Amino acid sequence: MNIGEVSEAAGLPAKTIRYYEEIGLIAPLRGGNGYRRFTEAHLHKLAFIARARSLGFSIEQCRTLLALYEDRGRASADVKAVAQTHLGEIDAKMAELTEMRRVLADLVHACAGDERPDCPILTGLAAPVTGD
Amino acid sequence: MNIGEVSEAAGLPAKTIRYYEEIGLIAPLRGGNGYRRFTEAHLHKLAFIARARSLGFSIEQCRTLLALYEDRGRASADVKAVAQTHLGEIDAKMAELTEMRRVLADLVHACAGDERPDCPILTGLAAPVTGD
DNA sequence: ATAAGGCCTCCAGTCACTGGAAGGTCAAGG
DNA sequence: CCTTGACCTTCCAGTGACTGGAGGCCTTAT
């Protein structure tokens, strides 16, 4: 397969696949014309990466997961550890966003949103709201 | 004030303040020795930016908010629009994270996490779980 | 012969910093 | 007066994970 076909099949832009090759995530063959040639195994790997990425795993985590995937002697505990680390990262981001959302929603709620200049959002940013 | 003092007061690294100057967010004065000189007004602006950034506003949104903050003839509706756009971005990210978390937590839950190689996380990444 | 579309490489840009090198400035102590 | 150390300066490069574009080769169809 050429890059266009795997791109379509894996749901990844061709540019991204070239980038993955550049950073050593995949190693497609080359045809006599210089075109990358992909096998089914390459496609599987790319689809694996695409799914891992869509779950938010970093490229380095994907690299680790791929290595574990291809290591028949792996311990599932090692996989689980990577996934749990990532789950923790997701939870941390969610907590951060939740807190942002809470504060921001309060400010938005307090703002009249008309043509007058008075704006609790701006005063809230100029000085944090305290309990006083 | 020198940069170290405002850095301390605004809670922003000196590097970040220099960066903000480079992109035109603030324009400190210069002393004869070439050092940046900051006034109270500069400090206020930096604190404003720091709070907006901590709520997740992008630099460009901060630039807009600062301009509105300094425009006495602003309409609060304009401020509210920026904040609501950002609220929407936060909600979109939260939805994305929530979905990631849901799928990932299922996979983690299904994984024994012992020294055996069988791992639902890896099989789930190799082929998405379908309802079949 | 040519036109369209796919493929190639290389370079630059994104966002918001962050790290580090090389060097100038300032206040205090010896 | 000299040194030490803290503070400041600029400039360059790197982060993560791509993305866009220029310029050019390859293939297939008309």
CSV table of C-alpha atoms (C1' of nucleotides) in Angstrom, one decimal:
chain,number,residue,atom,x,y,z
A,1,MET,CA,0.0,0.0,0.0
A,2,ASN,CA,1.1,3.6,-0.6
A,3,ILE,CA,0.7,6.2,2.0
A,4,GLY,CA,-2.6,7.5,0.7
A,5,GLU,CA,-4.2,4.2,1.2
A,6,VAL,CA,-3.0,3.6,4.7
A,7,SER,CA,-3.8,7.2,5.5
A,8,GLU,CA,-7.4,6.5,4.5
A,9,ALA,CA,-7.5,3.1,6.3
A,10,ALA,CA,-5.9,4.2,9.6
A,11,GLY,CA,-7.7,7.6,9.6
A,12,LEU,CA,-4.5,9.5,9.9
A,13,PRO,CA,-3.3,12.3,7.6
A,14,ALA,CA,-0.4,11.3,5.4
A,15,LYS,CA,1.7,14.1,6.9
A,16,THR,CA,1.2,12.5,10.3
A,17,ILE,CA,2.3,9.1,9.1
A,18,ARG,CA,5.5,10.6,7.7
A,19,TYR,CA,6.0,12.3,11.0
A,20,TYR,CA,5.6,9.0,12.8
A,21,GLU,CA,8.3,7.5,10.6
A,22,GLU,CA,10.6,10.5,11.2
A,23,ILE,CA,10.4,9.9,15.0
A,24,GLY,CA,10.8,6.2,14.6
A,25,LEU,CA,7.3,5.0,15.5
A,26,ILE,CA,7.0,3.0,12.3
A,27,ALA,CA,9.4,1.9,9.6
A,28,PRO,CA,7.7,1.4,6.2
A,29,LEU,CA,9.6,-0.1,3.3
A,30,ARG,CA,10.5,1.8,0.2
A,31,GLY,CA,9.7,1.0,-3.4
A,32,GLY,CA,12.1,1.5,-6.2
A,33,ASN,CA,10.4,4.9,-7.0
A,34,GLY,CA,11.2,6.1,-3.5
A,35,TYR,CA,7.5,5.8,-2.3
A,36,ARG,CA,6.8,4.3,1.1
A,37,ARG,CA,5.4,0.8,1.0
A,38,PHE,CA,3.1,-0.3,3.9
A,39,THR,CA,2.2,-3.8,4.8
A,40,GLU,CA,-0.9,-4.9,6.8
A,41,ALA,CA,1.2,-5.1,9.8
A,42,HIS,CA,2.2,-1.5,9.4
A,43,LEU,CA,-1.5,-0.6,9.0
A,44,HIS,CA,-2.3,-2.4,12.2
A,45,LYS,CA,0.4,-0.5,14.1
A,46,LEU,CA,-0.9,2.8,12.7
A,47,ALA,CA,-4.4,2.0,13.7
A,48,PHE,CA,-3.2,1.1,17.2
A,49,ILE,CA,-1.4,4.3,17.4
A,50,ALA,CA,-4.4,6.3,16.1
A,51,ARG,CA,-6.6,4.7,18.8
A,52,ALA,CA,-4.1,5.3,21.6
A,53,ARG,CA,-3.7,8.9,20.5
A,54,SER,CA,-7.4,9.4,20.4
A,55,LEU,CA,-7.5,8.2,24.1
A,56,GLY,CA,-5.0,11.0,24.8
A,57,PHE,CA,-1.8,8.9,25.2
A,58,SER,CA,1.3,10.9,24.4
A,59,ILE,CA,3.5,9.8,21.6
A,60,GLU,CA,6.0,8.4,24.1
A,61,GLN,CA,3.3,6.5,25.9
A,62,CYS,CA,2.2,5.2,22.5
A,63,ARG,CA,5.8,4.1,21.8
A,64,THR,CA,5.8,2.2,25.2
A,65,LEU,CA,2.4,0.7,24.5
A,66,LEU,CA,3.5,-0.5,21.0
A,67,ALA,CA,6.6,-2.1,22.5
A,68,LEU,CA,4.5,-3.9,25.1
A,69,TYR,CA,2.0,-4.9,22.4
A,70,GLU,CA,4.8,-6.5,20.4
A,71,ASP,CA,6.4,-8.1,23.4
A,72,ARG,CA,4.8,-11.5,24.0
A,73,GLY,CA,6.4,-11.9,27.3
A,74,ARG,CA,5.0,-8.6,28.7
A,75,ALA,CA,3.3,-8.4,32.0
A,76,SER,CA,-0.2,-6.9,31.8
A,77,ALA,CA,0.8,-4.9,35.0
A,78,ASP,CA,3.2,-2.9,32.9
A,79,VAL,CA,0.4,-2.0,30.4
A,80,LYS,CA,-1.9,-1.2,33.2
A,81,ALA,CA,0.6,1.1,34.9
A,82,VAL,CA,0.9,3.2,31.7
A,83,ALA,CA,-2.8,3.4,31.4
A,84,GLN,CA,-3.3,4.3,35.0
A,85,THR,CA,-0.7,7.0,34.8
A,86,HIS,CA,-2.6,8.5,31.8
A,87,LEU,CA,-5.9,8.2,33.7
A,88,GLY,CA,-4.3,10.2,36.4
A,89,GLU,CA,-3.2,12.8,33.9
A,90,ILE,CA,-6.8,13.0,32.5
A,91,ASP,CA,-8.2,13.4,36.0
A,92,ALA,CA,-5.7,16.2,36.8
A,93,LYS,CA,-6.7,18.0,33.6
A,94,MET,CA,-10.4,17.5,34.3
A,95,ALA,CA,-10.0,18.9,37.8
A,96,GLU,CA,-8.1,21.9,36.4
A,97,LEU,CA,-10.8,22.5,33.8
A,98,THR,CA,-13.6,22.1,36.3
A,99,GLU,CA,-12.1,24.7,38.5
A,100,MET,CA,-11.6,27.1,35.6
A,101,ARG,CA,-15.1,26.5,34.5
A,102,ARG,CA,-16.5,27.1,38.0
A,103,VAL,CA,-14.8,30.5,38.3
A,104,LEU,CA,-15.5,31.5,34.7
A,105,ALA,CA,-19.1,30.5,34.8
A,106,ASP,CA,-19.6,32.6,37.9
A,107,LEU,CA,-18.1,35.7,36.2
A,108,VAL,CA,-20.1,35.2,33.0
A,109,HIS,CA,-23.3,34.7,35.1
A,110,ALA,CA,-22.6,38.0,36.9
A,111,CYS,CA,-22.1,40.0,33.6
A,112,ALA,CA,-25.1,41.8,32.2
A,113,GLY,CA,-23.7,41.5,28.6
A,114,ASP,CA,-25.2,44.7,27.4
A,115,GLU,CA,-23.8,48.0,26.0
A,116,ARG,CA,-22.8,49.4,29.3
A,117,PRO,CA,-19.1,49.2,30.3
A,118,ASP,CA,-19.5,47.8,33.8
A,119,CYS,CA,-18.3,44.3,33.7
A,120,PRO,CA,-17.8,41.8,36.6
A,121,ILE,CA,-15.6,39.7,34.4
A,122,LEU,CA,-13.1,42.4,34.0
A,123,THR,CA,-13.2,43.5,37.6
A,124,GLY,CA,-12.8,39.8,38.6
A,125,LEU,CA,-9.7,39.5,36.4
A,126,ALA,CA,-8.3,42.8,37.7
A,127,ALA,CA,-8.6,41.6,41.3
A,128,PRO,CA,-9.7,38.1,42.3
A,129,VAL,CA,-13.0,37.8,44.0
A,130,THR,CA,-12.5,37.3,47.7
A,131,GLY,CA,-14.9,36.3,50.4
A,132,ASP,CA,-14.9,39.7,52.0
B,1,MET,CA,10.5,48.1,39.8
B,2,ASN,CA,12.9,45.7,38.1
B,3,ILE,CA,11.7,42.5,36.4
B,4,GLY,CA,12.5,40.3,39.5
B,5,GLU,CA,10.2,42.3,41.7
B,6,VAL,CA,7.2,42.3,39.3
B,7,SER,CA,7.9,38.7,38.6
B,8,GLU,CA,7.5,38.0,42.3
B,9,ALA,CA,4.5,40.3,42.7
B,10,ALA,CA,2.6,39.0,39.6
B,11,GLY,CA,3.5,35.4,40.1
B,12,LEU,CA,5.0,35.1,36.6
B,13,PRO,CA,8.5,33.9,35.7
B,14,ALA,CA,10.7,36.7,34.4
B,15,LYS,CA,11.2,34.8,31.2
B,16,THR,CA,7.4,34.9,30.7
B,17,ILE,CA,7.3,38.6,31.2
B,18,ARG,CA,10.0,39.2,28.7
B,19,TYR,CA,8.1,37.0,26.3
B,20,TYR,CA,5.0,39.1,26.9
B,21,GLU,CA,6.9,42.2,26.0
B,22,GLU,CA,8.3,40.5,22.9
B,23,ILE,CA,4.7,39.7,21.6
B,24,GLY,CA,3.5,43.2,22.5
B,25,LEU,CA,1.3,42.5,25.5
B,26,ILE,CA,3.2,44.9,27.7
B,27,ALA,CA,5.6,47.7,27.1
B,28,PRO,CA,7.9,48.4,30.1
B,29,LEU,CA,10.2,51.4,30.2
B,30,ARG,CA,13.9,51.1,30.1
B,31,GLY,CA,16.5,52.5,32.6
B,32,GLY,CA,19.8,53.9,31.5
B,33,ASN,CA,21.4,50.6,32.3
B,34,GLY,CA,19.1,48.8,29.8
B,35,TYR,CA,17.1,47.2,32.5
B,36,ARG,CA,13.3,47.0,32.1
B,37,ARG,CA,11.5,49.4,34.5
B,38,PHE,CA,7.9,48.6,35.5
B,39,THR,CA,5.3,50.8,37.0
B,40,GLU,CA,2.3,49.9,39.2
B,41,ALA,CA,0.2,50.0,36.1
B,42,HIS,CA,2.4,47.5,34.4
B,43,LEU,CA,2.2,45.3,37.4
B,44,HIS,CA,-1.6,45.5,37.4
B,45,LYS,CA,-1.7,44.5,33.7
B,46,LEU,CA,0.6,41.6,34.4
B,47,ALA,CA,-1.5,40.4,37.3
B,48,PHE,CA,-4.6,40.7,35.0
B,49,ILE,CA,-2.9,38.6,32.4
B,50,ALA,CA,-1.8,36.1,34.9
B,51,ARG,CA,-5.3,35.6,36.2
B,52,ALA,CA,-6.8,35.4,32.7
B,53,ARG,CA,-4.2,32.8,31.7
B,54,SER,CA,-4.9,30.8,34.8
B,55,LEU,CA,-8.6,30.7,33.7
B,56,GLY,CA,-7.3,29.2,30.5
B,57,PHE,CA,-7.7,32.2,28.2
B,58,SER,CA,-5.3,32.1,25.2
B,59,ILE,CA,-2.8,34.9,24.8
B,60,GLU,CA,-4.9,36.4,22.0
B,61,GLN,CA,-8.0,36.3,24.2
B,62,CYS,CA,-5.9,38.0,26.9
B,63,ARG,CA,-4.9,40.7,24.4
B,64,THR,CA,-8.6,41.3,23.6
B,65,LEU,CA,-9.6,41.3,27.3
B,66,LEU,CA,-6.8,43.8,28.1
B,67,ALA,CA,-7.9,46.1,25.3
B,68,LEU,CA,-11.5,45.9,26.6
B,69,TYR,CA,-10.3,46.5,30.1
B,70,GLU,CA,-8.5,49.7,29.1
B,71,ASP,CA,-11.4,50.9,26.9
B,72,ARG,CA,-13.7,52.8,29.1
B,73,GLY,CA,-16.4,52.9,26.3
B,74,ARG,CA,-16.5,49.1,26.0
B,75,ALA,CA,-19.8,47.2,26.0
B,76,SER,CA,-19.8,44.4,28.7
B,77,ALA,CA,-21.4,42.3,26.0
B,78,ASP,CA,-18.1,42.2,24.1
B,79,VAL,CA,-16.3,41.0,27.2
B,80,LYS,CA,-19.0,38.4,27.9
B,81,ALA,CA,-18.8,37.1,24.3
B,82,VAL,CA,-15.1,36.4,24.8
B,83,ALA,CA,-15.7,34.7,28.1
B,84,GLN,CA,-18.6,32.6,26.7
B,85,THR,CA,-16.5,31.5,23.7
B,86,HIS,CA,-13.8,30.3,26.1
B,87,LEU,CA,-16.5,28.6,28.3
B,88,GLY,CA,-17.5,26.7,25.2
B,89,GLU,CA,-13.9,25.7,24.6
B,90,ILE,CA,-13.6,24.5,28.1
B,91,ASP,CA,-16.8,22.5,27.8
B,92,ALA,CA,-15.6,21.0,24.6
B,93,LYS,CA,-12.4,19.9,26.2
B,94,MET,CA,-14.2,18.5,29.2
B,95,ALA,CA,-16.5,16.5,27.0
B,96,GLU,CA,-13.5,15.1,25.1
B,97,LEU,CA,-11.7,14.2,28.3
B,98,THR,CA,-14.8,12.7,29.8
B,99,GLU,CA,-15.2,10.4,26.8
B,100,MET,CA,-11.5,9.4,26.9
B,101,ARG,CA,-11.8,8.8,30.6
B,102,ARG,CA,-14.8,6.6,30.2
B,103,VAL,CA,-13.2,4.3,27.6
B,104,LEU,CA,-9.8,4.2,29.3
B,105,ALA,CA,-11.3,3.5,32.7
B,106,ASP,CA,-13.2,0.5,31.3
B,107,LEU,CA,-10.0,-0.9,29.8
B,108,VAL,CA,-8.1,-0.4,33.0
B,109,HIS,CA,-10.8,-2.0,35.0
B,110,ALA,CA,-10.8,-5.0,32.7
B,111,CYS,CA,-7.0,-5.5,33.0
B,112,ALA,CA,-5.8,-7.9,35.6
B,113,GLY,CA,-2.5,-6.1,36.0
B,114,ASP,CA,-0.4,-9.1,36.9
B,115,GLU,CA,2.6,-10.8,35.3
B,116,ARG,CA,0.6,-12.6,32.6
B,117,PRO,CA,0.7,-11.1,29.1
B,118,ASP,CA,-3.1,-11.1,28.4
B,119,CYS,CA,-4.2,-7.5,28.4
B,120,PRO,CA,-7.6,-6.1,27.5
B,121,ILE,CA,-6.1,-2.7,27.2
B,122,LEU,CA,-3.8,-3.8,24.4
B,123,THR,CA,-6.5,-5.8,22.6
B,124,GLY,CA,-8.9,-2.8,23.0
B,125,LEU,CA,-6.3,-0.6,21.3
B,126,ALA,CA,-5.6,-3.1,18.6
B,127,ALA,CA,-9.3,-3.3,17.8
B,128,PRO,CA,-12.0,-1.1,19.3
B,129,VAL,CA,-14.5,-2.8,21.5
B,130,THR,CA,-17.7,-3.3,19.6
B,131,GLY,CA,-21.1,-4.2,20.9
B,132,ASP,CA,-21.0,-7.6,19.3
C,1,DA,C1',2.1,15.3,-25.3
C,2,DT,C1',-0.1,16.8,-21.4
C,3,DA,C1',-2.8,17.2,-17.4
C,4,DA,C1',-4.2,15.5,-13.0
C,5,DG,C1',-3.2,13.5,-9.0
C,6,DG,C1',-0.2,11.2,-5.8
C,7,DC,C1',4.2,11.0,-3.9
C,8,DC,C1',8.8,12.9,-2.3
C,9,DT,C1',11.9,16.2,0.7
C,10,DC,C1',12.8,20.2,3.2
C,11,DC,C1',11.7,24.4,5.6
C,12,DA,C1',8.9,27.1,8.4
C,13,DG,C1',5.1,27.9,11.6
C,14,DT,C1',1.9,26.8,15.4
C,15,DC,C1',1.3,27.9,21.1
C,16,DA,C1',3.2,29.6,25.1
C,17,DC,C1',6.7,29.3,27.0
C,18,DT,C1',11.5,27.3,29.0
C,19,DG,C1',16.5,26.4,29.2
C,20,DG,C1',21.0,27.8,28.6
C,21,DA,C1',25.1,30.4,27.0
C,22,DA,C1',27.6,34.6,27.1
C,23,DG,C1',28.0,38.8,29.0
C,24,DG,C1',26.8,43.6,31.3
C,25,DT,C1',25.3,45.9,36.1
C,26,DC,C1',25.0,46.7,40.9
C,27,DA,C1',25.5,46.6,46.0
C,28,DA,C1',28.1,44.8,49.8
C,29,DG,C1',32.3,43.2,52.0
C,30,DG,C1',37.4,42.8,52.5
D,1,DC,C1',40.0,49.0,44.5
D,2,DC,C1',38.7,44.4,43.7
D,3,DT,C1',35.9,40.6,44.0
D,4,DT,C1',31.8,38.1,44.8
D,5,DG,C1',27.2,37.1,43.9
D,6,DA,C1',22.8,38.3,42.6
D,7,DC,C1',20.4,40.4,39.1
D,8,DC,C1',19.8,41.9,34.5
D,9,DT,C1',20.5,41.7,29.2
D,10,DT,C1',20.2,39.4,24.4
D,11,DC,C1',20.1,35.6,21.4
D,12,DC,C1',19.4,30.8,20.1
D,13,DA,C1',17.4,26.4,20.5
D,14,DG,C1',14.0,23.1,22.1
D,15,DT,C1',9.3,21.5,23.7
D,16,DG,C1',4.7,18.3,21.5
D,17,DA,C1',2.6,16.8,17.8
D,18,DC,C1',1.7,18.1,14.1
D,19,DT,C1',0.4,21.3,9.8
D,20,DG,C1',1.1,24.1,5.6
D,21,DG,C1',3.5,25.1,1.6
D,22,DA,C1',7.1,25.2,-2.0
D,23,DG,C1',9.3,22.8,-5.5
D,24,DG,C1',9.8,18.8,-7.9
D,25,DC,C1',9.4,13.6,-9.4
D,26,DC,C1',6.2,9.5,-10.7
D,27,DT,C1',2.1,7.4,-12.7
D,28,DT,C1',-1.9,7.0,-15.2
D,29,DA,C1',-5.4,8.5,-18.4
D,30,DT,C1',-6.6,11.0,-22.4
